[in-house]
Every structure is written in structure tokens, then in C-alpha cells.
Tab-separated table of C-alpha atoms and ligand atoms in Angstrom:
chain	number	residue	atom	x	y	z
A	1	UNK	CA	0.000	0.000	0.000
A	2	UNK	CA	2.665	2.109	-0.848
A	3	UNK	CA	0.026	5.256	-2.125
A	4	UNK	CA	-1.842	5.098	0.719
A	5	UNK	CA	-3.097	8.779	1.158
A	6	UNK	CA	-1.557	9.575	-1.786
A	7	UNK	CA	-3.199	11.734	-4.443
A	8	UNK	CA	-2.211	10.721	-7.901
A	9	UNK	CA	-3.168	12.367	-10.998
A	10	UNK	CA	-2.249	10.160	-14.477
A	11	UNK	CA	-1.982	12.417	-17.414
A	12	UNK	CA	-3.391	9.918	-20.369
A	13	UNK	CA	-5.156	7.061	-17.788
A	14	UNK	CA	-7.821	5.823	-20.230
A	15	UNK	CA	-5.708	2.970	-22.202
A	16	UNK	CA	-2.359	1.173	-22.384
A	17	UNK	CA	0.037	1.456	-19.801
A	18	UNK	CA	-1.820	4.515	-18.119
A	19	UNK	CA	-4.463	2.848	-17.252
A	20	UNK	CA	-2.240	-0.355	-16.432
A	21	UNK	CA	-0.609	2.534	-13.741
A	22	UNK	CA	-3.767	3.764	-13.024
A	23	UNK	CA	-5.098	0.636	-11.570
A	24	UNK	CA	-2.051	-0.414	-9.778
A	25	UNK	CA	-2.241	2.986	-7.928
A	26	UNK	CA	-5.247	2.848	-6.774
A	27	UNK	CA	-4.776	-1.094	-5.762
A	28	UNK	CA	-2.051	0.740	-3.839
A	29	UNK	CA	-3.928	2.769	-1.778
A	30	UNK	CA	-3.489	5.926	-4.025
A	31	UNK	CA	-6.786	8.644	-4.683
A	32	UNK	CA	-6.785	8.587	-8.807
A	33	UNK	CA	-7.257	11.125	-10.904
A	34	UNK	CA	-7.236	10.043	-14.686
A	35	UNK	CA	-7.497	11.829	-17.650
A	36	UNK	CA	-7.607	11.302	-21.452
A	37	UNK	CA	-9.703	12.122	-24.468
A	38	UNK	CA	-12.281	9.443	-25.501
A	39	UNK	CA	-15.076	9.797	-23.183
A	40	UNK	CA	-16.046	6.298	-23.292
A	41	UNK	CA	-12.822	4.508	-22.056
A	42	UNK	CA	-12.731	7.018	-19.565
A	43	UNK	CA	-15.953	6.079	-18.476
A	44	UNK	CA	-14.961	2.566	-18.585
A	45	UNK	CA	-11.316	3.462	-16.417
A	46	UNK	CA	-13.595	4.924	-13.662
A	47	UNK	CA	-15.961	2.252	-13.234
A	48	UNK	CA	-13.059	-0.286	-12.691
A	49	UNK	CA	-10.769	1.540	-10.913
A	50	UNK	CA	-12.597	2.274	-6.744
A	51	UNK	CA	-12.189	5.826	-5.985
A	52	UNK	CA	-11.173	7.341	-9.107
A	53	UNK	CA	-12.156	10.495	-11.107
A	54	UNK	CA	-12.227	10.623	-14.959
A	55	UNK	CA	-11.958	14.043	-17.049
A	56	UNK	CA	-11.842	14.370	-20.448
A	57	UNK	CA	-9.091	17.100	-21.187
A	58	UNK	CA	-6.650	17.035	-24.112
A	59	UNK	CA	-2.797	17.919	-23.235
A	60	UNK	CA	-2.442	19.724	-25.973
A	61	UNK	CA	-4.132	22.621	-24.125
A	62	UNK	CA	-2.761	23.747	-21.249
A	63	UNK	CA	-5.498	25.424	-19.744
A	64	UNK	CA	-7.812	22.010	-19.980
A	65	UNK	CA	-5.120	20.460	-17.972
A	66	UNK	CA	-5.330	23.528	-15.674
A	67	UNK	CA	-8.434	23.313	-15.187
A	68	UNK	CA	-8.233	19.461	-13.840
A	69	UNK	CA	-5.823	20.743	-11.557
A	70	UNK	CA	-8.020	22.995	-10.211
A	71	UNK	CA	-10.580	20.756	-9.656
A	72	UNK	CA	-8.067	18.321	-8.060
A	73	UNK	CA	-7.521	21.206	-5.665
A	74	UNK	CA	-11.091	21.800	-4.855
A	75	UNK	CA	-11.691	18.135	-3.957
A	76	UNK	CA	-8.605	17.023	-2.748
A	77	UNK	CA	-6.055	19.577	-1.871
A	78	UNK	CA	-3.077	18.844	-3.840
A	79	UNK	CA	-1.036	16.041	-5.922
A	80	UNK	CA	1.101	13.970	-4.757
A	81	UNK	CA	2.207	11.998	-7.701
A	82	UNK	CA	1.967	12.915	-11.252
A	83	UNK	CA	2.604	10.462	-13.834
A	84	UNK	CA	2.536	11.995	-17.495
A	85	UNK	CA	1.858	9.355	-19.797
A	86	UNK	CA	-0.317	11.073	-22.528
A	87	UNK	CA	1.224	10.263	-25.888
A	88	UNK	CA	0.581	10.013	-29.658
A	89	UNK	CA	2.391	7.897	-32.183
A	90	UNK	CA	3.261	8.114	-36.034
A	91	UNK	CA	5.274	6.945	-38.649
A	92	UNK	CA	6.661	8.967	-41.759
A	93	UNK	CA	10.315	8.991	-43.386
A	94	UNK	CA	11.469	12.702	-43.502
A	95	UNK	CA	10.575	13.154	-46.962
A	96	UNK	CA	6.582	12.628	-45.123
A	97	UNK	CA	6.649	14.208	-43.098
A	98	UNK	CA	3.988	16.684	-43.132
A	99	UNK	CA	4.502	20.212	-41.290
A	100	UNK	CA	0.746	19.489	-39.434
A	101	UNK	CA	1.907	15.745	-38.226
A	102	UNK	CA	4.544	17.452	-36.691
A	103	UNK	CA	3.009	19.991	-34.831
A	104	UNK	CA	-0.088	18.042	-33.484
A	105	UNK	CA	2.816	15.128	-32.438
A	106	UNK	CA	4.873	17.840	-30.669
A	107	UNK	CA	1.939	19.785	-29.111
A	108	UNK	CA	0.873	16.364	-27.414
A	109	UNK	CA	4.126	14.527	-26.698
A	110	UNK	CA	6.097	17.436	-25.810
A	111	UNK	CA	4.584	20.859	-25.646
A	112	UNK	CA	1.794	19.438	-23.658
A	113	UNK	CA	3.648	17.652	-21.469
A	114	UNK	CA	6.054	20.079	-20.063
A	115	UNK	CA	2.631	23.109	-19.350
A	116	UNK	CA	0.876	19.602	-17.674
A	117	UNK	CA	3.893	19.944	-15.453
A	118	UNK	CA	3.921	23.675	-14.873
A	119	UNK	CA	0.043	23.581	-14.625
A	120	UNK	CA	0.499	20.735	-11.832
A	121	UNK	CA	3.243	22.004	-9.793
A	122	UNK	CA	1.251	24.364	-8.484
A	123	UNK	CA	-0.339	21.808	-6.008
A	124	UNK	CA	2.477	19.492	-5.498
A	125	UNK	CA	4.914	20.152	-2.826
A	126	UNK	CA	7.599	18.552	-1.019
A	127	UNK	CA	7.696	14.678	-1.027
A	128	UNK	CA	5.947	14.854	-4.671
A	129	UNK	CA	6.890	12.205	-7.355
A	130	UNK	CA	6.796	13.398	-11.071
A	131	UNK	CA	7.269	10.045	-13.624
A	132	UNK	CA	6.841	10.694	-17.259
A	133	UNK	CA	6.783	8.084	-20.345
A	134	UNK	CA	9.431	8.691	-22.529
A	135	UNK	CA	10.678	6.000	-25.231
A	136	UNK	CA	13.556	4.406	-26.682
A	137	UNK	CA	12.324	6.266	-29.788
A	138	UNK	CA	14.615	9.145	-27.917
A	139	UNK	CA	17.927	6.892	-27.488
A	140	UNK	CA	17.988	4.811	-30.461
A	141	UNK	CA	17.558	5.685	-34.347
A	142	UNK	CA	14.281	4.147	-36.046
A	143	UNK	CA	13.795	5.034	-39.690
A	144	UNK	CA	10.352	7.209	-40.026
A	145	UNK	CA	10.643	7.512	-35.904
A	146	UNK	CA	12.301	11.240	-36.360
A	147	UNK	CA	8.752	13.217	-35.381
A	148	UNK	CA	8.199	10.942	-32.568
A	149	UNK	CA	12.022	10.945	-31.641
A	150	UNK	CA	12.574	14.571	-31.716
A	151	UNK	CA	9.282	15.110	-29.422
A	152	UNK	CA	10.128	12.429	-26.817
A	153	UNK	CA	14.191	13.570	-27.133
A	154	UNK	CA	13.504	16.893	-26.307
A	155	UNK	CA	10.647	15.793	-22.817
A	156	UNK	CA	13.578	13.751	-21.895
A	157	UNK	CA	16.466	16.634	-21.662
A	158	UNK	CA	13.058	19.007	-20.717
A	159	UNK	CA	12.406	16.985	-17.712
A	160	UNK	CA	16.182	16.044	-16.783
A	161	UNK	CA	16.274	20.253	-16.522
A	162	UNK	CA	13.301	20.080	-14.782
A	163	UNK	CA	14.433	17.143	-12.021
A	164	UNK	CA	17.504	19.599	-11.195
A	165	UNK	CA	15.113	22.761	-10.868
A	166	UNK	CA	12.669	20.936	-8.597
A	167	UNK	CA	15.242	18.684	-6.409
A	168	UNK	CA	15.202	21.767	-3.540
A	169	UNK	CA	11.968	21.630	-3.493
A	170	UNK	CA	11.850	17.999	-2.630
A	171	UNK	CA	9.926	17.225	-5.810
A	172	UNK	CA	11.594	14.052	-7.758
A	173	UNK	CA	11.334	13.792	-12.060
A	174	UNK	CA	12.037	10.718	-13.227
A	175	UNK	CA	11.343	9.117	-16.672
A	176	UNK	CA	10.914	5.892	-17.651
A	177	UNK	CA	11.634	4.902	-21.094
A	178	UNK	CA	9.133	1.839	-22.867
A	179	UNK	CA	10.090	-0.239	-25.177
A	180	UNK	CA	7.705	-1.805	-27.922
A	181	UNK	CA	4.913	-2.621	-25.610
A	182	UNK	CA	1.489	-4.110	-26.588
A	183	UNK	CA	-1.323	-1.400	-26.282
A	184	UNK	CA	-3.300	-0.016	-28.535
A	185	UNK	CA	-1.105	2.390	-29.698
A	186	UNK	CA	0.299	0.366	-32.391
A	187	UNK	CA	-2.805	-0.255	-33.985
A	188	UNK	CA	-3.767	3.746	-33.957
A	189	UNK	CA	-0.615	4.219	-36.695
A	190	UNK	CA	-2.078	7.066	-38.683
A	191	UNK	CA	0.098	6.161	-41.872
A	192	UNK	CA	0.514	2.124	-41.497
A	193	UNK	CA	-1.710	-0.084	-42.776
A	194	UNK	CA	-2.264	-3.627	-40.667
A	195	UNK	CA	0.498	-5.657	-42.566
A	196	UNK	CA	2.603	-3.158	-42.066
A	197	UNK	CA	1.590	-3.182	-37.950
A	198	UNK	CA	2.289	-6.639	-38.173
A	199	UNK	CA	5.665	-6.692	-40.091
A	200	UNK	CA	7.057	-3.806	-37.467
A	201	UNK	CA	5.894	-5.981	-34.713
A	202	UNK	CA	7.911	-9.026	-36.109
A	203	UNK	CA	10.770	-6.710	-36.776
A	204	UNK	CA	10.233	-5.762	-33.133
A	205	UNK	CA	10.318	-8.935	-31.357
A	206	UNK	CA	13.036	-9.870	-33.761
A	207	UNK	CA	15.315	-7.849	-31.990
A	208	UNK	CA	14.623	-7.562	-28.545
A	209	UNK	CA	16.822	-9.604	-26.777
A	210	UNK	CA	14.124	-10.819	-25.001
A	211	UNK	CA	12.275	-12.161	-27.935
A	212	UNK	CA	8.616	-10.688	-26.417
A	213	UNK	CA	6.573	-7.513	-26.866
A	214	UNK	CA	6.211	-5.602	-23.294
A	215	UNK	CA	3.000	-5.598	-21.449
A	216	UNK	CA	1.431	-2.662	-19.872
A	217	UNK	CA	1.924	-3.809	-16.739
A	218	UNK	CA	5.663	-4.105	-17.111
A	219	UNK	CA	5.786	-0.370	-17.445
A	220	UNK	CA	3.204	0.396	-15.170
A	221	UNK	CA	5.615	-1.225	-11.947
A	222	UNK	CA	8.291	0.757	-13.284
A	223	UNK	CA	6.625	3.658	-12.815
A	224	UNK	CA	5.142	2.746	-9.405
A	225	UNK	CA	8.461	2.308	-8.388
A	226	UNK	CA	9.342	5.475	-8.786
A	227	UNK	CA	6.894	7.003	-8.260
A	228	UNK	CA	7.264	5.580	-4.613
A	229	UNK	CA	9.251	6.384	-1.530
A	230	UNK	CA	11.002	2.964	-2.419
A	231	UNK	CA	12.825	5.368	-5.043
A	232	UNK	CA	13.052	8.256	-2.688
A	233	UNK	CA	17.265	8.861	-3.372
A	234	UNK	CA	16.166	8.806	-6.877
A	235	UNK	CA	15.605	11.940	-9.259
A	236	UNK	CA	16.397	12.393	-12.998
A	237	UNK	CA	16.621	8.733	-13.651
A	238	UNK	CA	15.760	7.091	-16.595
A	239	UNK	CA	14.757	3.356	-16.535
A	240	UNK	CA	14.812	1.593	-20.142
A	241	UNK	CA	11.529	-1.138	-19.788
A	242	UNK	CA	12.620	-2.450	-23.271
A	243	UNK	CA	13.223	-6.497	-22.611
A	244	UNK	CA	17.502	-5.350	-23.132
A	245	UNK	CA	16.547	-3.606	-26.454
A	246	UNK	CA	18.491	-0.637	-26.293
A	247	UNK	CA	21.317	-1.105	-23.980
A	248	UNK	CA	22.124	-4.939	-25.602
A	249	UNK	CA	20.293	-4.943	-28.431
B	301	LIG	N1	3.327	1.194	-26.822
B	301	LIG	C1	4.617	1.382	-27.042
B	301	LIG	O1	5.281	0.554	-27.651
B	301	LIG	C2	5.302	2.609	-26.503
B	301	LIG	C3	6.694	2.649	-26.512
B	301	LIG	C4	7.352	3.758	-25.990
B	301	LIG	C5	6.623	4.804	-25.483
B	301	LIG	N2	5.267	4.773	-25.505
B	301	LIG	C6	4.558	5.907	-24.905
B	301	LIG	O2	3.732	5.413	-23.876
B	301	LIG	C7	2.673	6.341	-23.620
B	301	LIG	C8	1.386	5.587	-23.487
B	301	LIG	O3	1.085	4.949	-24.700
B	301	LIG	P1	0.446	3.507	-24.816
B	301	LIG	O4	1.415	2.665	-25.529
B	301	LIG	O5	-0.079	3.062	-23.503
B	301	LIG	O6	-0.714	3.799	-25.871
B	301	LIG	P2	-2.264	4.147	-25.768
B	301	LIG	O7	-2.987	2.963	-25.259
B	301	LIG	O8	-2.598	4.694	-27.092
B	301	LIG	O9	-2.321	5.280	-24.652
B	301	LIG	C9	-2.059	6.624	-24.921
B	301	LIG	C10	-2.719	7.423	-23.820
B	301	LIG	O10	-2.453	8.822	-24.037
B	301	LIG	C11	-3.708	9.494	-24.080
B	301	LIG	N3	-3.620	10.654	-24.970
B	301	LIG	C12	-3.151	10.693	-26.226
B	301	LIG	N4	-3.256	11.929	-26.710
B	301	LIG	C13	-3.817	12.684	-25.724
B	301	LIG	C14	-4.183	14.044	-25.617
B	301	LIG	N5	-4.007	14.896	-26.622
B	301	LIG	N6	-4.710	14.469	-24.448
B	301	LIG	C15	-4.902	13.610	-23.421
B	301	LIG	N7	-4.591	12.316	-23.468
B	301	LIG	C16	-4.056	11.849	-24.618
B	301	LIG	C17	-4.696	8.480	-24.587
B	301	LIG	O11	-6.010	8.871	-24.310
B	301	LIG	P3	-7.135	8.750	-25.489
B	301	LIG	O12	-7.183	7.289	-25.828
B	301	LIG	O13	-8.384	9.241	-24.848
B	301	LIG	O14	-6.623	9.603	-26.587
B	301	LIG	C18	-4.234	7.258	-23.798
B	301	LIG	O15	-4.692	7.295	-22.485
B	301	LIG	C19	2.744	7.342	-24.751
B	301	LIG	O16	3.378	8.519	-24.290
B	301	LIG	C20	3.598	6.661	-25.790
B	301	LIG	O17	4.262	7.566	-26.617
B	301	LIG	C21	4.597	3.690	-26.002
């Protein structure tokens, strides 16, 4: 029960390894706040998960996620632990890449994610936990991976910064850093078609020196982890959860 008393807020909580987190939190002890943008699977989170609160806000726009904060404040006081998990994916060699792809990718997986931060610090204090999903998309090169690189790249350095402004303040950033996991995010590939879903998962598996796909739940204990006091000496970490991929692959 390591989130006993613990107010959590998970920035994208409504599928994959959000809501994976989500649910260990709250199995934890921990008061859940979830957020995401399909109000059905939101809906659904809620009703599994006891205790929590769904809102539909998109982190693209920093005053929607203000606006959760605030009424995180009203009912609860203050966070406690702030996982940022929200995330789009895409495909497109550079010669694709379309000026539009870009922007929405970087408004979500990067511009977003750094105001959900600012927005959310007001309320946290000392003893707060900040974990954020980065990728290996950041640390390794992936043909037609350079939008999603570059966005995921730059919340990596953004949040190291952002670990050394906030360790006075007793507030820890850490990131943890997926590997190809099964969620549904593979299958929302704007520009792939199925066989090509399938071949990159193939390719995937291929070589992972693990020889599996991740599961939500492998991410999702990473991130309790440190999230935790169990990882209280710990601040600008980043933990590969990539079955060996990028550090023996
Ligand atoms: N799966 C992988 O192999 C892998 C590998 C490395 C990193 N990641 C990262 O892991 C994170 C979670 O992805 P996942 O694999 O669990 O996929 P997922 O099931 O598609 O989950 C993505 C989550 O982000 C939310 N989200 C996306 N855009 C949003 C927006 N504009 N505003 C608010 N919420 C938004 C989604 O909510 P809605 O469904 O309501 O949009 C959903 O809860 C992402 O940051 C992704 O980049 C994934």
C-alpha cells in the first residue's frame, strides 16, 4: 500500500500502460485522478478503478489540464504523484513528413507535457513524485521515428532540466523509457496499414533480446516504483523497460 493517502493524478489514464498505472495505484492505496480524451474509455477506467475520477481534457491545451488541476484542488487539496503518460504515435520517413503531423505530435508529446507539469506544480509540494513516459524512440535511431524521436528527445532533456530545478523543493522527475509494448497504440498508426503493424511488430520482437513484446503492466511497476518512496534517493533517472533492447540490443 505504498500510495496510501496519496493523491495521484495520471496524465493519459484511459488505455495502455496509463491505465495499467492507473489501476495499480489505486490497488495501492493511491486517490486517482485520470485523464484522457475518448469519453467512453474514460468512463470505462472509472468504473473499474474504486475511488477514481475521470476528465476528459486534451494535453495539448494547457489550460484544460489547468483546469483538472483545479478541480483536483477543490476536492482534494493537492497532488502527490503525477505520472505523465499522454502520448501520440506516427510513422513517416522525412521526406513525409507533413509540417501538421509534426506539430499536433509535438503539441501532445512534448509541448503538452512540459505546461501539464507547470500547470500541476502548483499543487504538489515537497515529497511529490513526477514520472513521465518517454521511449527508446529518444535513445535509439528508427527510420520514419524522427517526429516521434525529436518530441520524446527533447521531454527527456526538458524533464532532466526540470528534475535539477525541482530537487530543492523535494519534488523528484524521473522518466521511464518503454520499449515496444502491446497497447493499442500500435494499432492507432495514422500512416501504417495492418500488414505493415504486423511486419514492425515481427521486426520488433526480432530484436529484442528478449524475444517478447512488453506488457502494460511491465511499465506500469516501473513507474510505481518510482513514483514511490522505495525510489526516494532517486531523481532524474531514466529506466529503459525495453526487454535489453536498447542497452544490448
Ligand atoms: N506502446 C509502445 O510501444 C510505446 C513505446 C514507448 C513509449 N510509448 C509511450 O507510452 C505512452 C502511453 O502509450 P500507450 O502505448 O499506452 O498507448 P495508448 O494505449 O494509445 O495510450 C495513450 C494514452 O495517451 C492518451 N492521450 C493521447 N493523446 C492525448 C491528448 N491529446 N490528451 C490527453 N490524453 C491523450 C490516450 O487517451 P485517449 O485514448 O483518450 O486519446 C491514452 O490514455 C505514450 O506517451 C507513448 O508515446 C509507447
Amino acid at each position: 500500500m505504498r500510495f496510501q493517502n496519496k493523491i495521484v493524478l495520471v496524465l493519459g489514464g484511459n488505455s495502455g500502460m496509463g491505465l495499467a498505472a492507473a489501476r495499480m495505484f489505486a490497488a495501492e492505496g493511491g486517490t486517482v485522478h485520470l485523464t484522457g480524451r475518448d469519453r467512453a474509455t474514460i468512463d470505462a477506467a472509472v468504473a473499474s478503478i474504486p475511488g477514481a475520477t475521470g476528465y476528459q481534457s486534451d494535453i495539448a491545451d494547457p489550460a484544460a489540464t489547468e483546469a483538472v488541476v483545479a478541480a483536483i484542488e477543490a476536492r482534494d487539496g493537492r497532488i502527490d504523484v503525477l505520472y505523465i503518460n499522454a502520448g501520440v504515435g506516427g510513422f513517416a520517413p522525412l521526406r513525409q513528413i507533413t509540417e501538421e503531423a509534426w506539430d499536433h505530435t509535438h503539441a501532445i508529446n512534448l509541448r503538452g507535457c512540459v505546461f501539464a507539469l507547470q500547470k500541476a506544480l502548483r499543487i504538489m509540494g515537497r515529497g511529490g513524485s513526477v514520472v513521465v513516459t518517454g521511449s527508446i524512440g529518444a535513445h535509439g535511431a528508427l527510420e520514419g521515428n524522427g517526429t516521434y524521436a525529436a518530441a520524446k528527445a527533447g521531454l527527456y532533456m526538458a524533464m532532466k532540466v526540470f528534475a535539477k530545478e525541482l530537487v530543492g523543493e523535494g519534488i523528484r522527475v524521473n522518466v521511464v523509457s518503454p520499449g515496444p509494448i502491446e497497447t493499442p497504440l500500435l494499432y492507432r498508426n495514422p500512416g501504417m496499414t495492418e500488414d505493415q503493424v504486423a511486419g514492425l511488430r515481427e521486426m520488433m520482437v526480432a530484436n529484442i533480446p528478449m524475444h517478447r513484446m512488453g506488457e502494460a503492466d511491465d511499465v506500469a511497476k516501473a513507474v510505481l516504483f518510482l513514483a514511490s518512496d522505495d525510489a526516494s534517493f532517486i531523481t532524474a533517472a531514466n529506466l529503459f523497460v525495453d526487454g535489453g533492447l536498447i542497452e544490448l540490443g
